[in-house]
Amino acid sequence: MTEPIAFVDGALVPRAQASVSVDDAAVRYGAACFETMRATNGRVFRLLAHLERLHAGLEGMGVEAPPAADLERAVSSALEANRLSEARIRLSVSAGRMPGPDLAATAGPSVVVLVDPVGGGAPLPLALAVASVRVDAGRPLAFAKTVQYLSYLLARAEARAIGADDALLLNTTGSVCETSAANLFVVRDGQLMTPALSSGPLPGVTRSVLLDLAASLGPAAVEQAVTLDELTAADELFVTNSVVGTQPVRSVAHGGSVLWQGTAPGPVTARLADEYARLVSRESGGGSDG
Amino acid sequence: MTEPIAFVDGALVPRAQASVSVDDAAVRYGAACFETMRATNGRVFRLLAHLERLHAGLEGMGVEAPPAADLERAVSSALEANRLSEARIRLSVSAGRMPGPDLAATAGPSVVVLVDPVGGGAPLPLALAVASVRVDAGRPLAFAKTVQYLSYLLARAEARAIGADDALLLNTTGSVCETSAANLFVVRDGQLMTPALSSGPLPGVTRSVLLDLAASLGPAAVEQAVTLDELTAADELFVTNSVVGTQPVRSVAHGGSVLWQGTAPGPVTARLADEYARLVSRESGGGSDG
């Protein structure tokens, strides 16, 4: 395996030496946005949707993002430098150098691209545990993926400490929100639903693709507030993010007992996973279905 | 003026070149704690209280902080390298290198000390504006000063955009919380009060010193939920943090109108500011009162 290479502010450098300024907004205040993306056959799926969300997040901080073409080139060059065609890509752009807490006086957003290999094959079914950490659906820039990520790390650590794979987070009003790294979908009586954005989940790019797929193939998915009671009555659960696409859930624990368990993947999940893989393969110019 | 020097992971380096790894928890997830402290006569006021809060924050992340003696030495060496006896010091310690979102698999917390000069003299009275950004009092690690700081930056930017000096943040239930960088105290009918920790403010080291001073000198301060109505009826308002000590507030704007304005500093504020300066001077081995 070759040495991992990172893209930092226009240069390709060995990842072990790659760094950002101590006065960068990400380091000082967590004022940065990032996107986690998946490359298949060397092509990044829905790159433009990711760049749009990144741009919107930085705009919400009053910061002008680097041109999308520059970010596209950064991603391509990092991918090529690491000689990976199947990869997880993390692109982050900060609010810039910020020697004090003033978003109006920033300079030079840092741009970092990290590339990691990903294995092929279907992802294993997940055991989730409801975390005590809650998400504030009214947080500022809730639509953006910022490095204000501590709550999710703590929730995930809490879930893993009791043997689960990941945390299921509720929002502060008790509605189901998302996992630490993915959106949740619920299948019940042939209906598909996912927590509405007003419940506070990140508007995932894969969530959006799944909503489109479901609308065209049926059953159409409803975006709504989802209660824990509705989870209990679910026939199937799955999560979505850009790296795994779709991933079945096999159980949800809550306060030491099993809230839900079921077939993973169930038939609706399996069908949507198949359609999603087909879509990715088609857009990535692949010859065979994933 | 000499070139600013930063302390990073055991070494003193020119600040312009000082950096942390792109895989550091601060950069990737905002998983780091920091303390802002004030040196007077070359001595850091209440350093141990700051180190205790830092330690508690990292412990809350499941991360073992470097020994306090090491952090004390880091602060001293950065202060000496910058040849400053009156300074603002920023000490930050991250959760360590974290190539993925797993707090149980971190290595080597980054330790960064930045030193900036501060001017002497009494701080100017502040004009505050109530921000639309709210604080979630139930956020995890609410007792810690983490780099999950974006809400405060956004609130501050919102306030400055309408001509105020800083934002006054409410919590999600509408109670008064804190400014973007300081705790608030209210003087009314000879009584002193400050938002209770259950309202969500950071448990400031200076807030704690003021509570002790007020308890011994009178009037004792009450920690309680503070409403905007109570602000309207205030006789005096002031804020506290480690850099300014106490700072009078001259006005509070809310939704385009003036919610409160008053004498700054009022008599209670002036007396407490004087006592605080005397305490700092005494603990810093100074010969005269500040």
XYZ file of C-alpha atoms in Angstrom, chain A:
290
model
C 0.000 0.000 0.000
C 1.268 3.449 -0.871
C 1.562 6.193 1.720
C -1.724 8.103 2.155
C -1.704 11.547 0.594
C -3.793 14.514 1.714
C -4.727 17.629 -0.221
C -4.228 20.739 1.917
C -4.621 24.267 0.573
C -3.537 23.504 -2.959
C -0.778 20.992 -2.235
C -0.586 17.209 -2.058
C 1.308 16.159 1.072
C 1.879 12.928 2.999
C -1.122 12.647 5.308
C 1.050 12.010 8.368
C 2.540 15.485 7.917
C -0.620 17.238 6.680
C -1.760 20.001 9.008
C -3.730 23.221 9.346
C -2.875 26.442 11.153
C -3.555 26.723 14.884
C -5.428 29.933 13.994
C -7.712 28.193 11.517
C -11.430 28.531 12.300
C -11.828 24.747 12.426
C -9.165 24.370 15.100
C -10.203 27.351 17.222
C -13.985 27.303 16.964
C -15.139 24.314 14.955
C -16.213 26.806 12.274
C -15.893 24.600 9.212
C -18.110 22.477 6.977
C -17.321 19.065 5.643
C -18.708 16.486 3.267
C -18.151 12.748 3.331
C -18.492 11.257 -0.128
C -18.046 7.960 -1.893
C -16.036 7.309 -5.031
C -17.025 4.341 -7.168
C -14.979 3.482 -10.254
C -13.004 6.642 -9.491
C -16.083 8.845 -9.716
C -17.632 10.684 -6.806
C -21.353 10.048 -6.579
C -23.435 13.243 -6.481
C -20.415 15.464 -5.992
C -22.378 18.564 -6.985
C -25.047 17.969 -4.343
C -22.303 17.714 -1.727
C -20.619 20.889 -2.964
C -23.930 22.737 -2.885
C -24.545 21.786 0.738
C -20.981 22.776 1.627
C -21.431 26.111 -0.105
C -24.702 26.771 1.727
C -23.127 25.985 5.088
C -20.240 28.371 4.543
C -22.628 31.008 3.252
C -24.543 30.610 6.511
C -21.307 31.551 8.292
C -20.957 34.598 6.056
C -17.939 33.050 4.347
C -17.383 32.811 0.627
C -16.576 29.238 -0.353
C -13.818 28.578 -2.895
C -15.249 28.101 -6.413
C -16.868 24.687 -6.924
C -14.474 23.973 -9.816
C -11.497 24.382 -7.460
C -13.040 22.010 -4.938
C -13.795 19.470 -7.680
C -10.151 19.616 -8.757
C -9.001 19.221 -5.150
C -11.125 16.092 -4.767
C -9.936 14.631 -8.090
C -6.281 15.243 -7.385
C -6.498 13.691 -3.904
C -8.298 10.666 -5.307
C -5.711 10.200 -8.056
C -2.758 10.741 -5.726
C -4.024 7.919 -3.514
C -4.593 5.621 -6.517
C -7.970 4.605 -5.182
C -11.068 4.138 -7.281
C -13.249 2.858 -4.401
C -12.887 5.352 -1.587
C -14.379 7.424 1.171
C -13.538 11.101 0.665
C -13.685 13.789 3.306
C -13.645 17.346 1.994
C -13.580 20.096 4.584
C -13.517 23.853 4.165
C -13.118 26.144 7.153
C -14.217 29.723 7.694
C -10.557 30.754 7.327
C -7.875 32.053 9.624
C -9.572 33.631 12.614
C -7.319 34.984 15.325
C -10.438 36.115 17.223
C -14.146 35.221 17.373
C -15.129 37.442 14.449
C -16.638 35.774 11.375
C -16.417 39.114 9.545
C -12.609 39.104 9.806
C -11.567 35.770 8.356
C -8.990 35.102 5.659
C -8.181 32.108 3.493
C -10.513 29.163 4.172
C -8.483 25.980 4.650
C -9.366 23.231 2.161
C -8.538 19.672 3.187
C -9.277 16.454 1.291
C -8.660 13.085 2.944
C -9.119 9.795 1.112
C -9.543 6.366 2.711
C -10.107 2.991 1.068
C -13.531 1.365 1.482
C -14.303 -2.289 1.197
C -16.855 -3.609 -1.254
C -19.792 -5.860 -0.449
C -23.045 -5.231 1.329
C -22.736 -3.504 4.713
C -23.576 -5.646 7.753
C -26.901 -5.070 9.542
C -26.616 -2.574 12.399
C -27.539 -2.846 16.056
C -28.560 0.650 17.224
C -29.035 1.975 20.743
C -31.035 5.087 21.633
C -28.550 7.567 23.148
C -29.192 9.892 26.059
C -27.541 12.692 24.049
C -30.209 14.710 22.224
C -30.109 16.805 19.050
C -31.367 20.418 19.109
C -33.491 20.603 15.959
C -33.360 24.415 16.175
C -29.554 24.652 16.184
C -28.177 27.275 13.801
C -27.150 25.979 10.358
C -28.996 22.707 11.015
C -28.980 22.163 7.239
C -25.171 22.151 7.133
C -22.650 19.461 8.017
C -20.336 21.352 10.342
C -17.537 20.136 12.576
C -19.839 20.863 15.532
C -19.831 17.100 15.864
C -19.167 16.439 19.541
C -22.747 15.433 20.409
C -22.652 12.743 17.743
C -19.272 11.441 18.941
C -20.562 11.243 22.515
C -23.771 9.516 21.443
C -21.819 7.004 19.392
C -19.410 6.306 22.256
C -22.378 5.780 24.591
C -23.942 3.266 22.181
C -20.710 1.389 21.549
C -20.037 1.139 25.283
C -23.150 -1.027 25.590
C -22.288 -3.182 22.584
C -24.308 -1.462 19.859
C -22.815 -0.452 16.514
C -24.115 3.094 16.560
C -26.398 5.515 18.391
C -29.908 6.507 17.448
C -30.364 10.128 18.501
C -33.662 11.727 19.446
C -34.173 15.480 19.306
C -34.828 17.559 22.410
C -38.595 17.032 22.042
C -38.177 13.235 21.946
C -38.721 12.699 18.217
C -36.455 10.320 16.330
C -33.732 12.251 14.497
C -30.830 10.257 12.985
C -27.871 8.050 13.869
C -24.438 9.532 14.517
C -23.596 9.223 10.842
C -26.719 8.389 8.850
C -30.387 9.135 8.203
C -33.048 6.648 9.271
C -35.878 5.177 7.203
C -38.819 3.212 8.592
C -40.905 0.664 6.654
C -44.326 -0.095 8.124
C -47.328 -1.717 6.504
C -45.785 -1.126 3.079
C -45.306 2.571 3.844
C -41.918 4.290 3.955
C -41.168 7.208 6.256
C -38.159 9.199 7.451
C -37.812 11.928 10.077
C -38.745 15.332 8.598
C -36.003 17.949 8.421
C -37.947 19.881 11.081
C -37.022 17.033 13.454
C -33.387 18.069 13.077
C -31.571 15.428 10.990
C -28.918 16.442 8.512
C -30.436 16.678 5.014
C -28.341 13.786 3.735
C -27.533 13.570 0.056
C -28.314 9.826 0.102
C -31.547 10.510 2.038
C -32.553 12.795 -0.805
C -31.632 10.213 -3.460
C -33.683 7.578 -1.599
C -36.678 9.916 -1.409
C -36.456 10.366 -5.190
C -36.056 6.624 -5.810
C -38.996 5.808 -3.549
C -41.155 8.440 -5.253
C -40.488 6.932 -8.671
C -40.618 3.239 -7.703
C -43.046 3.262 -4.778
C -43.798 3.152 -1.979
C -43.296 6.921 -1.813
C -41.652 7.996 1.446
C -43.308 10.398 3.856
C -41.164 12.944 5.722
C -42.726 13.339 9.144
C -42.076 13.385 12.883
C -41.258 9.801 13.903
C -41.868 8.645 17.471
C -40.220 5.777 19.306
C -43.650 4.097 19.310
C -43.630 4.155 15.536
C -40.230 2.470 15.561
C -41.607 -0.279 17.794
C -44.226 -1.029 15.183
C -41.804 -0.978 12.236
C -41.518 -3.893 9.800
C -38.065 -2.836 8.588
C -35.519 -0.167 9.433
C -32.541 1.008 7.437
C -30.126 3.913 7.422
C -28.528 5.856 4.595
C -25.345 7.798 4.093
C -22.963 8.528 1.271
C -20.417 5.876 2.213
C -22.640 2.813 2.748
C -25.557 3.917 0.590
C -28.227 1.950 2.436
C -27.566 -0.248 5.465
C -30.147 -2.470 7.168
C -30.836 -2.177 10.908
C -31.346 -5.418 12.850
C -32.200 -4.044 16.291
C -32.777 -0.925 18.365
C -32.031 -0.992 22.099
C -33.454 1.546 24.512
C -32.644 1.838 28.198
C -31.360 -1.707 28.544
C -34.172 -3.437 26.671
C -34.813 -4.260 23.034
C -37.204 -1.730 21.516
C -37.273 -3.359 18.107
C -35.713 -6.187 16.190
C -36.454 -7.540 12.780
C -35.359 -8.988 9.499
C -32.317 -7.228 8.111
C -32.546 -6.594 5.295
C -36.295 -6.834 4.899
C -37.792 -7.008 1.382
C -38.414 -3.265 0.912
C -34.924 -2.413 2.210
C -33.348 -5.013 -0.077
C -35.188 -3.701 -3.109
C -34.244 -0.076 -2.440
C -30.624 -1.066 -1.741
C -30.552 -2.828 -5.080
C -32.026 0.157 -6.910
C -29.596 2.516 -5.184
C -26.619 0.328 -6.141
C -27.897 0.236 -9.722
C -28.150 4.028 -9.801
C -24.624 4.480 -8.414
C -23.258 1.985 -10.889
C -25.001 3.725 -13.784
C -23.792 7.203 -12.803
C -20.273 5.901 -12.195
C -20.074 4.385 -15.643
C -19.791 0.866 -14.262
C -20.668 -2.097 -16.417
C -22.246 -4.267 -13.764
C -24.746 -3.656 -11.010
C -23.294 -3.252 -7.510
